[in-house]
Amino acid sequence: MLQKPRGTRDFLPDEMEQRRDIEGRMREIGRRWGYREICTPEFEELELFTVRSGEGIIQEMYVFEDKGGRMMALRPELTAPVLRMYVNEGRTLPKPLRWYYFADCFRYERPQKGRYRQFWQFGVELIGVDSALAEAEVILLAEEILSATGISFSIHIGHLALMRSILSGMPEQEQKKIRMFLDKKDFAGLRDYLSPKGMDDLCTSLTRLASCRDLQEVFEITGDLPERERIEELFSILDHSGIPYTLDPGIARGLDYYTGMVFEIFAENLGTENQVLGGGTYRLAHLFGGEDTPSCGFAIGFDRVMVSRGEQAPPRRLVAGIAHTPEGREWALAVSREFRSAGIRTELDLSGRSLGQQLSHIAKSADYALILGQRESTSRVVTIKDLRSGVQKELALPDAVREVIRSEPR
RNA sequence: GCCAGGGUGGGGUAGUUGGUCAUCCUAGGGGACUGUGGAUCCCCCGACCCGGGUUCGAGUCUCGGCCCUGGCCCCA
């Protein structure tokens, strides 16, 4: 038997309804904040992704040569495509641009809990504005969206200027290595790395900084910075907004296009892959041939949100099932039409079996059975049976519709 | 790429030191039942992940692969 590709999933209706429900909540909140949906191609020229992340990521991507000999890649994320799109056709739009997307991405990686080869991201990009308030907006929006999904999470916010100020003057390679230790909170590893170089003092202040949770103390460690006022403004806005967060100067956010604020959100009930959101302030547009444009944004790992929500009973929907005899068929079709145009999910029996059999099938899943045979057809009425109470009535069609609309799904 | 544990009908399972027609539940289909319920009863459908090896004989032992689950690495 043919199997689905490794790391991909099939979704049955019960699961799709839940995914669409959560997706809809995210879209709705984005909409209320003025973010509008965009869409970019499922695949792009390979270069779009290597230009800023390096050749190394090729082995983590689905890469192929098209019939014209061009190297293409299924998108592994959406920030680069969105900024490419901005450079191509968004440059003359009035700033700032507030965009969101909900789309699938592909990475050729080893699947594990919360990590798949095809996965969905909901993300926003706020393009063309460079202010503490813009950064705060993105964080507050992220918080509101994740709250709406019903998961438990914690927000960690940092700023790259803090670490950079201590590391400035060091070779880039070395900085990168050190940031890796700090990002993982591997302080022992950091000491083993720096001690032999006689950099114990540096190690101490880095460790102190990465563990620091108070902004005043942070600046005692780093000394005064050009970015200080901006950082203080950001955190002041956040404090006044009342959202719960943890200051975390240790966040390094993988690659180098982030320029300032960085933040990550972790779900509280997941395993290793517990990061459900990552984002920050960055500059990318100039890499794709545009002007240097300040932007910030985030991406939510949609599938991880769903894993974090766990097994949920599928939402009940009101269902009406129609049982009918051959003589009642035309009337049954007419009744179906009316019920459907009233917005009621209406399922017509297609089997032609006995009414008893139709009823027993309908009773498995529906809330109401509508019985339509010779008698109903002749007198243009509907025999409607409430399957919860067992109460059966004969009603005129508009009354039957009203009766069902008034009720709650079981 | 690495490590650990797994893989028996659609889902969940039993299967002894290797030895009859591979167990049970559930789901699905049909019937008892052509004007009325999910119950009951009967019937049907349907599986040892794939390939090599050991053996008279493999679901069981062995090797390789594939896939699943979790972890490592990585995480744009």
Tab-separated table of C-alpha atoms (C1' of nucleotides) in Angstrom:
chain	number	residue	atom	x	y	z
A	1	MET	CA	0.000	0.000	0.000
A	2	LEU	CA	1.177	3.491	-0.778
A	3	GLN	CA	2.005	5.598	2.214
A	4	LYS	CA	2.073	9.307	2.710
A	5	PRO	CA	5.525	10.887	2.626
A	6	ARG	CA	7.501	10.827	5.809
A	7	GLY	CA	6.796	13.692	8.178
A	8	THR	CA	3.485	14.603	6.512
A	9	ARG	CA	0.024	14.096	7.924
A	10	ASP	CA	-3.521	13.417	6.797
A	11	PHE	CA	-6.295	15.250	8.559
A	12	LEU	CA	-9.762	13.790	8.983
A	13	PRO	CA	-12.766	16.120	9.223
A	14	ASP	CA	-12.867	16.167	13.036
A	15	GLU	CA	-9.296	17.409	13.154
A	16	MET	CA	-9.668	19.802	10.224
A	17	GLU	CA	-12.634	21.460	11.903
A	18	GLN	CA	-10.531	22.136	14.956
A	19	ARG	CA	-7.596	23.392	12.922
A	20	ARG	CA	-9.847	25.735	10.960
A	21	ASP	CA	-11.411	26.923	14.196
A	22	ILE	CA	-8.049	27.901	15.677
A	23	GLU	CA	-6.789	29.305	12.397
A	24	GLY	CA	-9.924	31.424	12.228
A	25	ARG	CA	-9.301	32.858	15.684
A	26	MET	CA	-5.791	33.878	14.641
A	27	ARG	CA	-6.985	35.502	11.444
A	28	GLU	CA	-9.733	37.349	13.243
A	29	ILE	CA	-7.397	38.915	15.764
A	30	GLY	CA	-4.914	39.842	13.065
A	31	ARG	CA	-7.746	41.484	11.188
A	32	ARG	CA	-8.818	43.494	14.203
A	33	TRP	CA	-5.313	44.854	14.554
A	34	GLY	CA	-5.275	45.978	10.957
A	35	TYR	CA	-3.183	43.154	9.525
A	36	ARG	CA	-4.262	41.923	6.106
A	37	GLU	CA	-3.569	38.577	4.535
A	38	ILE	CA	-1.012	38.047	1.825
A	39	CYS	CA	0.093	34.960	-0.061
A	40	THR	CA	3.383	34.075	-1.686
A	41	PRO	CA	4.367	31.105	-3.875
A	42	GLU	CA	4.737	27.654	-2.396
A	43	PHE	CA	8.186	27.500	-4.002
A	44	GLU	CA	10.796	30.129	-4.720
A	45	GLU	CA	14.178	30.375	-6.325
A	46	LEU	CA	16.634	28.594	-4.087
A	47	GLU	CA	18.775	31.673	-3.873
A	48	LEU	CA	16.115	33.536	-1.898
A	49	PHE	CA	16.799	31.250	1.030
A	50	THR	CA	20.537	30.796	0.661
A	51	VAL	CA	21.274	34.483	0.249
A	52	ARG	CA	20.772	35.179	3.875
A	53	SER	CA	21.067	31.768	5.568
A	54	GLY	CA	23.999	30.313	3.668
A	55	GLU	CA	24.442	27.192	1.540
A	56	GLY	CA	24.215	25.034	4.645
A	57	ILE	CA	20.446	25.111	4.708
A	58	ILE	CA	20.136	23.402	1.332
A	59	GLN	CA	20.305	20.001	2.959
A	60	GLU	CA	17.421	20.993	5.234
A	61	MET	CA	15.168	21.973	2.351
A	62	TYR	CA	13.191	20.399	-0.434
A	63	VAL	CA	15.240	21.526	-3.415
A	64	PHE	CA	14.629	20.652	-7.032
A	65	GLU	CA	15.555	21.667	-10.533
A	66	ASP	CA	12.646	22.686	-12.710
A	67	LYS	CA	12.345	21.863	-16.411
A	68	GLY	CA	14.072	25.081	-17.312
A	69	GLY	CA	17.105	24.134	-15.270
A	70	ARG	CA	16.398	26.625	-12.466
A	71	MET	CA	17.109	25.653	-8.881
A	72	MET	CA	13.974	25.960	-6.781
A	73	ALA	CA	13.040	25.240	-3.198
A	74	LEU	CA	9.792	24.621	-1.354
A	75	ARG	CA	9.623	27.501	1.105
A	76	PRO	CA	11.066	26.557	4.511
A	77	GLU	CA	9.667	29.687	6.134
A	78	LEU	CA	7.855	32.841	5.087
A	79	THR	CA	9.753	35.880	6.256
A	80	ALA	CA	12.129	35.851	3.305
A	81	PRO	CA	9.372	35.360	0.690
A	82	VAL	CA	7.265	38.086	2.282
A	83	LEU	CA	10.153	40.534	2.242
A	84	ARG	CA	10.966	39.547	-1.330
A	85	MET	CA	7.355	40.304	-2.151
A	86	TYR	CA	7.624	43.607	-0.372
A	87	VAL	CA	10.644	44.572	-2.437
A	88	ASN	CA	8.960	43.406	-5.658
A	89	GLU	CA	5.606	45.070	-5.236
A	90	GLY	CA	5.101	46.651	-1.871
A	91	ARG	CA	7.652	49.431	-1.904
A	92	THR	CA	5.304	52.182	-2.930
A	93	LEU	CA	2.478	51.253	-0.578
A	94	PRO	CA	1.946	53.617	2.347
A	95	LYS	CA	3.913	52.580	5.430
A	96	PRO	CA	3.722	50.900	7.731
A	97	LEU	CA	2.536	47.711	6.102
A	98	ARG	CA	0.698	45.300	8.340
A	99	TRP	CA	0.585	41.873	6.737
A	100	TYR	CA	-0.224	38.403	7.948
A	101	TYR	CA	-0.047	34.959	6.417
A	102	PHE	CA	-1.219	31.472	7.177
A	103	ALA	CA	0.589	28.964	5.010
A	104	ASP	CA	2.422	25.681	4.912
A	105	CYS	CA	6.210	25.330	4.833
A	106	PHE	CA	8.545	22.423	4.171
A	107	ARG	CA	11.739	21.353	5.843
A	108	TYR	CA	13.656	18.176	5.234
A	109	GLU	CA	14.334	17.261	8.835
A	110	ARG	CA	13.916	14.331	11.129
A	111	PRO	CA	10.286	14.290	12.295
A	112	GLN	CA	9.527	14.271	16.000
A	113	LYS	CA	6.892	15.560	18.347
A	114	GLY	CA	5.722	18.926	17.051
A	115	ARG	CA	8.123	18.789	14.113
A	116	TYR	CA	6.945	17.730	10.695
A	117	ARG	CA	8.264	18.016	7.172
A	118	GLN	CA	5.179	19.892	6.110
A	119	PHE	CA	3.966	22.294	8.752
A	120	TRP	CA	1.885	25.430	8.986
A	121	GLN	CA	2.871	28.864	10.171
A	122	PHE	CA	0.762	31.838	11.078
A	123	GLY	CA	2.889	34.963	11.020
A	124	VAL	CA	2.790	38.714	10.788
A	125	GLU	CA	5.233	41.246	9.395
A	126	LEU	CA	5.128	44.918	10.264
A	127	ILE	CA	7.192	46.620	7.588
A	128	GLY	CA	8.564	50.114	7.306
A	129	VAL	CA	8.462	51.372	10.856
A	130	ASP	CA	11.213	51.498	13.435
A	131	SER	CA	9.971	52.288	16.910
A	132	ALA	CA	9.580	50.839	20.350
A	133	LEU	CA	5.831	51.040	19.910
A	134	ALA	CA	5.994	48.955	16.745
A	135	GLU	CA	7.950	46.282	18.570
A	136	ALA	CA	5.504	46.391	21.435
A	137	GLU	CA	2.587	46.059	19.032
A	138	VAL	CA	4.018	42.893	17.565
A	139	ILE	CA	4.571	41.364	20.992
A	140	LEU	CA	1.133	42.342	22.249
A	141	LEU	CA	-0.461	40.973	19.114
A	142	ALA	CA	1.405	37.698	19.532
A	143	GLU	CA	0.198	37.441	23.088
A	144	GLU	CA	-3.393	38.113	22.145
A	145	ILE	CA	-3.372	35.575	19.343
A	146	LEU	CA	-1.867	32.805	21.422
A	147	SER	CA	-4.223	33.524	24.291
A	148	ALA	CA	-7.116	33.086	21.900
A	149	THR	CA	-5.933	29.576	21.058
A	150	GLY	CA	-6.368	28.506	24.658
A	151	ILE	CA	-2.836	27.227	25.268
A	152	SER	CA	-0.603	28.012	28.259
A	153	PHE	CA	2.641	29.739	27.390
A	154	SER	CA	5.391	32.011	28.588
A	155	ILE	CA	6.907	34.951	26.733
A	156	HIS	CA	10.651	35.618	26.733
A	157	ILE	CA	11.902	38.921	25.404
A	158	GLY	CA	15.460	40.018	24.794
A	159	HIS	CA	17.459	42.528	22.807
A	160	LEU	CA	20.521	41.709	20.763
A	161	ALA	CA	22.265	44.973	21.586
A	162	LEU	CA	22.839	43.791	25.140
A	163	MET	CA	24.919	40.778	24.267
A	164	ARG	CA	26.607	42.551	21.384
A	165	SER	CA	27.861	45.309	23.589
A	166	ILE	CA	29.800	42.821	25.661
A	167	LEU	CA	31.028	40.822	22.692
A	168	SER	CA	31.917	43.754	20.475
A	169	GLY	CA	35.430	43.626	19.121
A	170	MET	CA	35.480	39.852	19.017
A	171	PRO	CA	35.796	37.888	15.785
A	172	GLU	CA	32.410	37.097	14.299
A	173	GLN	CA	32.947	33.344	14.474
A	174	GLU	CA	33.714	33.502	18.147
A	175	GLN	CA	30.692	35.674	18.895
A	176	LYS	CA	28.498	33.189	17.148
A	177	LYS	CA	29.848	30.294	19.129
A	178	ILE	CA	29.353	32.145	22.388
A	179	ARG	CA	25.808	33.123	21.462
A	180	MET	CA	25.041	29.459	20.849
A	181	PHE	CA	26.078	28.525	24.367
A	182	LEU	CA	24.046	31.341	25.824
A	183	ASP	CA	20.987	30.649	23.732
A	184	LYS	CA	20.998	27.099	25.086
A	185	LYS	CA	21.756	28.310	28.585
A	186	ASP	CA	24.783	26.023	28.536
A	187	PHE	CA	26.873	27.994	31.018
A	188	ALA	CA	29.152	25.065	31.818
A	189	GLY	CA	29.937	24.679	28.145
A	190	LEU	CA	30.612	28.383	27.889
A	191	ARG	CA	33.074	28.262	30.768
A	192	ASP	CA	34.880	25.273	29.225
A	193	TYR	CA	35.126	27.259	26.015
A	194	LEU	CA	36.271	30.591	27.433
A	195	SER	CA	38.404	29.531	30.385
A	196	PRO	CA	41.318	28.163	28.331
A	197	LYS	CA	41.399	31.504	26.496
A	198	GLY	CA	41.814	33.332	29.794
A	199	MET	CA	38.403	34.960	29.434
A	200	ASP	CA	36.925	34.086	32.776
A	201	ASP	CA	35.808	37.649	33.423
A	202	LEU	CA	33.941	37.758	30.146
A	203	CYS	CA	32.346	34.433	30.929
A	204	THR	CA	31.145	35.699	34.271
A	205	SER	CA	29.524	38.814	32.913
A	206	LEU	CA	27.920	36.919	30.027
A	207	THR	CA	26.506	34.363	32.408
A	208	ARG	CA	25.232	37.094	34.687
A	209	LEU	CA	23.696	38.923	31.758
A	210	ALA	CA	21.977	35.849	30.336
A	211	SER	CA	20.451	35.018	33.714
A	212	CYS	CA	19.475	38.608	34.450
A	213	ARG	CA	15.745	39.293	34.668
A	214	ASP	CA	15.813	42.944	35.609
A	215	LEU	CA	16.483	45.782	33.217
A	216	GLN	CA	18.335	48.014	35.664
A	217	GLU	CA	20.716	45.208	36.522
A	218	VAL	CA	21.187	44.507	32.824
A	219	PHE	CA	22.518	47.998	32.250
A	220	GLU	CA	24.756	47.703	35.273
A	221	ILE	CA	26.393	44.764	33.519
A	222	THR	CA	26.530	46.229	30.019
A	223	GLY	CA	27.145	49.845	30.934
A	224	ASP	CA	25.410	52.576	29.003
A	225	LEU	CA	24.379	51.781	25.433
A	226	PRO	CA	23.172	53.886	22.533
A	227	GLU	CA	20.082	51.652	22.429
A	228	ARG	CA	19.344	52.075	26.122
A	229	GLU	CA	16.566	54.619	25.809
A	230	ARG	CA	14.822	52.642	23.101
A	231	ILE	CA	14.995	49.435	25.089
A	232	GLU	CA	13.677	51.105	28.201
A	233	GLU	CA	10.828	52.581	26.239
A	234	LEU	CA	9.849	49.185	24.858
A	235	PHE	CA	9.792	47.515	28.235
A	236	SER	CA	8.002	50.453	29.773
A	237	ILE	CA	5.202	50.064	27.214
A	238	LEU	CA	5.033	46.348	27.925
A	239	ASP	CA	4.943	46.896	31.674
A	240	HIS	CA	2.113	49.362	31.360
A	241	SER	CA	0.188	47.015	29.105
A	242	GLY	CA	0.249	44.427	31.842
A	243	ILE	CA	1.203	41.398	29.770
A	244	PRO	CA	3.226	38.776	31.606
A	245	TYR	CA	6.710	38.296	30.191
A	246	THR	CA	10.226	37.382	31.196
A	247	LEU	CA	13.182	39.533	30.290
A	248	ASP	CA	15.758	37.224	28.742
A	249	PRO	CA	18.943	38.864	27.432
A	250	GLY	CA	20.280	35.416	26.514
A	251	ILE	CA	18.038	34.972	23.467
A	252	ALA	CA	20.194	34.866	20.334
A	253	ARG	CA	17.617	33.808	17.668
A	254	GLY	CA	19.657	31.649	15.358
A	255	LEU	CA	20.636	33.870	12.470
A	256	ASP	CA	22.017	37.288	11.994
A	257	TYR	CA	19.340	39.286	10.287
A	258	TYR	CA	17.720	40.173	13.575
A	259	THR	CA	18.845	43.608	14.641
A	260	GLY	CA	17.243	44.439	17.964
A	261	MET	CA	14.312	43.136	19.931
A	262	VAL	CA	13.950	39.369	19.804
A	263	PHE	CA	11.283	37.262	21.460
A	264	GLU	CA	10.280	33.657	21.831
A	265	ILE	CA	7.203	32.032	23.282
A	266	PHE	CA	7.158	28.560	24.785
A	267	ALA	CA	4.209	26.306	25.411
A	268	GLU	CA	4.154	24.878	28.870
A	269	ASN	CA	3.132	21.329	28.100
A	270	LEU	CA	5.319	20.297	25.171
A	271	GLY	CA	8.558	18.316	25.049
A	272	THR	CA	11.778	19.378	23.391
A	273	GLU	CA	10.028	21.202	20.586
A	274	ASN	CA	8.169	23.577	22.865
A	275	GLN	CA	8.800	26.849	21.077
A	276	VAL	CA	5.512	27.915	19.531
A	277	LEU	CA	6.537	31.360	18.354
A	278	GLY	CA	9.667	33.276	17.434
A	279	GLY	CA	10.158	36.780	16.197
A	280	GLY	CA	11.848	40.119	16.471
A	281	THR	CA	13.095	43.178	14.692
A	282	TYR	CA	15.106	42.600	11.549
A	283	ARG	CA	16.432	44.022	8.324
A	284	LEU	CA	16.149	41.874	5.233
A	285	ALA	CA	14.808	43.954	2.372
A	286	HIS	CA	18.226	45.185	1.288
A	287	LEU	CA	19.336	41.589	0.719
A	288	PHE	CA	16.685	41.227	-1.957
A	289	GLY	CA	17.559	44.421	-3.751
A	290	GLY	CA	15.360	46.825	-1.859
A	291	GLU	CA	16.133	49.775	0.315
A	292	ASP	CA	17.239	49.032	3.827
A	293	THR	CA	13.863	48.767	5.540
A	294	PRO	CA	13.174	48.269	9.235
A	295	SER	CA	10.681	45.517	9.964
A	296	CYS	CA	9.533	43.303	12.738
A	297	GLY	CA	7.321	40.294	12.986
A	298	PHE	CA	6.845	36.808	14.264
A	299	ALA	CA	5.863	33.335	13.145
A	300	ILE	CA	3.724	30.887	15.080
A	301	GLY	CA	4.288	27.154	14.739
A	302	PHE	CA	0.644	26.339	14.148
A	303	ASP	CA	1.030	22.589	14.514
A	304	ARG	CA	2.718	22.960	17.848
A	305	VAL	CA	-0.155	25.073	19.064
A	306	MET	CA	-2.461	22.248	18.046
A	307	VAL	CA	-0.285	19.670	19.803
A	308	SER	CA	-0.255	21.846	22.887
A	309	ARG	CA	-4.035	22.062	22.890
A	310	GLY	CA	-4.088	18.279	22.864
A	311	GLU	CA	-7.041	16.029	22.210
A	312	GLN	CA	-10.217	18.048	22.184
A	313	ALA	CA	-13.739	16.830	21.683
A	314	PRO	CA	-14.758	17.943	18.205
A	315	PRO	CA	-17.265	20.796	18.335
A	316	ARG	CA	-20.808	19.596	17.864
A	317	ARG	CA	-22.627	20.866	14.848
A	318	LEU	CA	-26.350	20.806	14.426
A	319	VAL	CA	-27.320	18.155	11.904
A	320	ALA	CA	-30.609	17.284	10.288
A	321	GLY	CA	-30.959	13.936	8.502
A	322	ILE	CA	-33.622	13.337	5.925
A	323	ALA	CA	-35.304	9.947	5.617
A	324	HIS	CA	-37.644	9.502	2.734
A	325	THR	CA	-39.561	6.992	0.668
A	326	PRO	CA	-39.511	6.911	-3.133
A	327	GLU	CA	-42.825	8.808	-3.204
A	328	GLY	CA	-41.376	11.506	-0.971
A	329	ARG	CA	-38.183	12.073	-2.899
A	330	GLU	CA	-39.068	15.308	-4.708
A	331	TRP	CA	-40.512	16.780	-1.530
A	332	ALA	CA	-37.372	15.660	0.340
A	333	LEU	CA	-35.211	17.541	-2.135
A	334	ALA	CA	-37.335	20.661	-1.754
A	335	VAL	CA	-37.194	20.425	2.037
A	336	SER	CA	-33.405	19.933	1.915
A	337	ARG	CA	-33.057	23.079	-0.119
A	338	GLU	CA	-35.006	25.111	2.417
A	339	PHE	CA	-33.099	23.748	5.388
A	340	ARG	CA	-29.761	24.352	3.705
A	341	SER	CA	-30.575	27.883	2.715
A	342	ALA	CA	-31.413	28.472	6.374
A	343	GLY	CA	-27.836	27.423	7.117
A	344	ILE	CA	-28.624	24.044	8.621
A	345	ARG	CA	-26.350	21.139	7.839
A	346	THR	CA	-28.741	18.784	6.106
A	347	GLU	CA	-27.912	15.263	4.976
A	348	LEU	CA	-30.182	13.459	2.587
A	349	ASP	CA	-30.392	9.696	2.772
A	350	LEU	CA	-29.024	8.265	-0.445
A	351	SER	CA	-29.467	4.570	0.170
A	352	GLY	CA	-33.115	3.960	-0.629
A	353	ARG	CA	-33.335	1.575	2.303
A	354	SER	CA	-36.331	1.071	4.538
A	355	LEU	CA	-37.343	3.997	6.702
A	356	GLY	CA	-36.360	2.034	9.772
A	357	GLN	CA	-32.877	1.550	8.471
A	358	GLN	CA	-32.600	5.152	7.402
A	359	LEU	CA	-33.710	6.269	10.843
A	360	SER	CA	-31.224	4.089	12.626
A	361	HIS	CA	-28.437	5.461	10.475
A	362	ILE	CA	-29.541	9.065	10.984
A	363	ALA	CA	-29.917	8.587	14.718
A	364	LYS	CA	-26.197	7.804	15.033
A	365	SER	CA	-25.086	11.302	14.210
A	366	ALA	CA	-27.958	13.742	13.722
A	367	ASP	CA	-30.017	15.855	16.078
A	368	TYR	CA	-33.174	15.824	14.025
A	369	ALA	CA	-34.682	13.358	11.624
A	370	LEU	CA	-37.023	14.620	8.952
A	371	ILE	CA	-39.328	11.953	7.598
A	372	LEU	CA	-40.779	12.577	4.179
A	373	GLY	CA	-42.999	10.042	2.463
A	374	GLN	CA	-46.187	9.872	0.536
A	375	ARG	CA	-48.249	11.490	3.296
A	376	GLU	CA	-45.966	14.458	3.880
A	377	SER	CA	-45.484	14.960	0.189
A	378	THR	CA	-49.193	15.105	-0.500
A	379	SER	CA	-49.990	17.568	2.270
A	380	ARG	CA	-46.717	19.540	1.998
A	381	VAL	CA	-45.717	19.033	5.631
A	382	VAL	CA	-42.614	17.770	7.405
A	383	THR	CA	-42.591	15.047	10.018
A	384	ILE	CA	-39.814	16.162	12.286
A	385	LYS	CA	-38.402	14.019	15.064
A	386	ASP	CA	-36.218	15.412	17.792
A	387	LEU	CA	-33.789	12.549	18.301
A	388	ARG	CA	-32.821	13.619	21.782
A	389	SER	CA	-36.297	13.760	23.254
A	390	GLY	CA	-37.975	11.390	20.859
A	391	VAL	CA	-40.760	13.924	20.356
A	392	GLN	CA	-42.211	13.833	16.873
A	393	LYS	CA	-44.379	16.488	15.253
A	394	GLU	CA	-45.851	17.290	11.911
A	395	LEU	CA	-45.103	20.884	10.933
A	396	ALA	CA	-45.334	23.157	7.965
A	397	LEU	CA	-41.921	23.584	6.320
A	398	PRO	CA	-41.122	27.098	7.669
A	399	ASP	CA	-42.084	25.993	11.184
A	400	ALA	CA	-39.861	22.935	10.914
A	401	VAL	CA	-36.931	25.095	9.870
A	402	ARG	CA	-37.567	27.434	12.774
A	403	GLU	CA	-37.788	24.554	15.209
A	404	VAL	CA	-34.335	23.281	14.231
A	405	ILE	CA	-32.668	26.687	14.140
A	406	ARG	CA	-33.839	27.413	17.674
A	407	SER	CA	-32.196	24.321	19.126
A	408	GLU	CA	-28.685	23.575	20.273
A	409	PRO	CA	-26.582	20.712	18.922
A	410	ARG	CA	-26.496	17.778	21.265
B	1	G	C1'	23.095	12.243	10.260
B	2	C	C1'	23.012	9.660	15.416
B	3	C	C1'	20.535	6.911	19.782
B	4	A	C1'	16.380	4.210	22.155
B	5	G	C1'	11.672	1.754	21.890
B	6	G	C1'	8.165	0.073	18.529
B	7	G	C1'	5.205	-1.878	13.703
B	8	U	C1'	-0.612	-8.014	13.921
B	9	G	C1'	-7.719	-6.192	9.780
B	10	G	C1'	-9.678	1.124	9.272
B	11	G	C1'	-8.786	1.968	15.031
B	12	G	C1'	-7.468	-0.845	19.614
B	13	U	C1'	-5.544	-5.679	20.951
B	14	A	C1'	-4.146	-11.592	22.263
B	15	G	C1'	-0.687	-14.694	20.359
B	16	U	C1'	3.642	-19.413	25.466
B	17	U	C1'	10.209	-22.630	24.522
B	18	G	C1'	9.244	-21.406	16.664
B	19	G	C1'	4.351	-25.992	15.355
B	20	U	C1'	-3.750	-26.654	13.238
B	21	C	C1'	-8.223	-22.414	9.966
B	22	A	C1'	-4.045	-16.138	14.006
B	23	U	C1'	-7.715	-14.081	19.199
B	24	C	C1'	-11.074	-10.624	20.954
B	25	C	C1'	-13.288	-5.629	20.945
B	26	U	C1'	-14.611	-1.701	17.919
B	27	A	C1'	-15.532	0.697	13.311
B	28	G	C1'	-17.511	-0.243	8.326
B	29	G	C1'	-21.087	-3.000	4.910
B	30	G	C1'	-25.529	-6.211	4.594
B	31	G	C1'	-29.801	-8.608	6.825
B	32	A	C1'	-33.750	-9.752	10.603
B	33	C	C1'	-37.020	-4.565	9.508
B	34	U	C1'	-40.676	-1.122	2.525
B	35	G	C1'	-43.756	4.510	7.729
B	36	U	C1'	-40.053	5.161	12.510
B	37	G	C1'	-34.150	5.058	16.889
B	38	G	C1'	-28.591	4.417	18.671
B	39	A	C1'	-30.384	-1.734	21.523
B	40	U	C1'	-30.272	-7.053	20.241
B	41	C	C1'	-29.258	-11.139	17.038
B	42	C	C1'	-27.144	-13.130	12.408
B	43	C	C1'	-23.897	-12.633	8.245
B	44	C	C1'	-19.972	-10.206	5.516
B	45	C	C1'	-15.504	-7.387	4.990
B	46	G	C1'	-10.649	-7.071	6.629
B	47	A	C1'	-4.112	-7.927	9.298
B	48	C	C1'	1.208	-10.504	10.863
B	49	C	C1'	5.450	-3.314	7.445
B	50	C	C1'	8.886	-4.906	3.160
B	51	G	C1'	12.989	-8.032	1.603
B	52	G	C1'	16.906	-11.590	2.526
B	53	G	C1'	18.670	-15.498	6.117
B	54	U	C1'	18.260	-19.737	9.819
B	55	U	C1'	14.648	-23.917	10.018
B	56	C	C1'	11.054	-29.609	8.027
B	57	G	C1'	8.256	-25.217	9.683
B	58	A	C1'	8.877	-17.918	11.207
B	59	G	C1'	3.742	-13.296	13.544
B	60	U	C1'	7.598	-15.382	16.922
B	61	C	C1'	14.697	-16.086	15.924
B	62	U	C1'	18.433	-13.175	12.762
B	63	C	C1'	20.172	-9.242	9.245
B	64	G	C1'	19.012	-5.104	6.128
B	65	G	C1'	15.461	-1.485	4.613
B	66	C	C1'	10.955	1.446	5.290
B	67	C	C1'	7.748	3.731	8.618
B	68	C	C1'	6.000	5.349	13.635
B	69	U	C1'	7.021	7.377	18.659
B	70	G	C1'	10.402	9.867	21.690
B	71	G	C1'	15.343	11.918	22.400
B	72	C	C1'	20.282	14.060	20.279
B	73	C	C1'	22.114	17.366	16.408
B	74	C	C1'	19.890	21.340	13.993
B	75	C	C1'	16.125	24.805	14.159
B	76	A	C1'	15.903	30.027	9.098
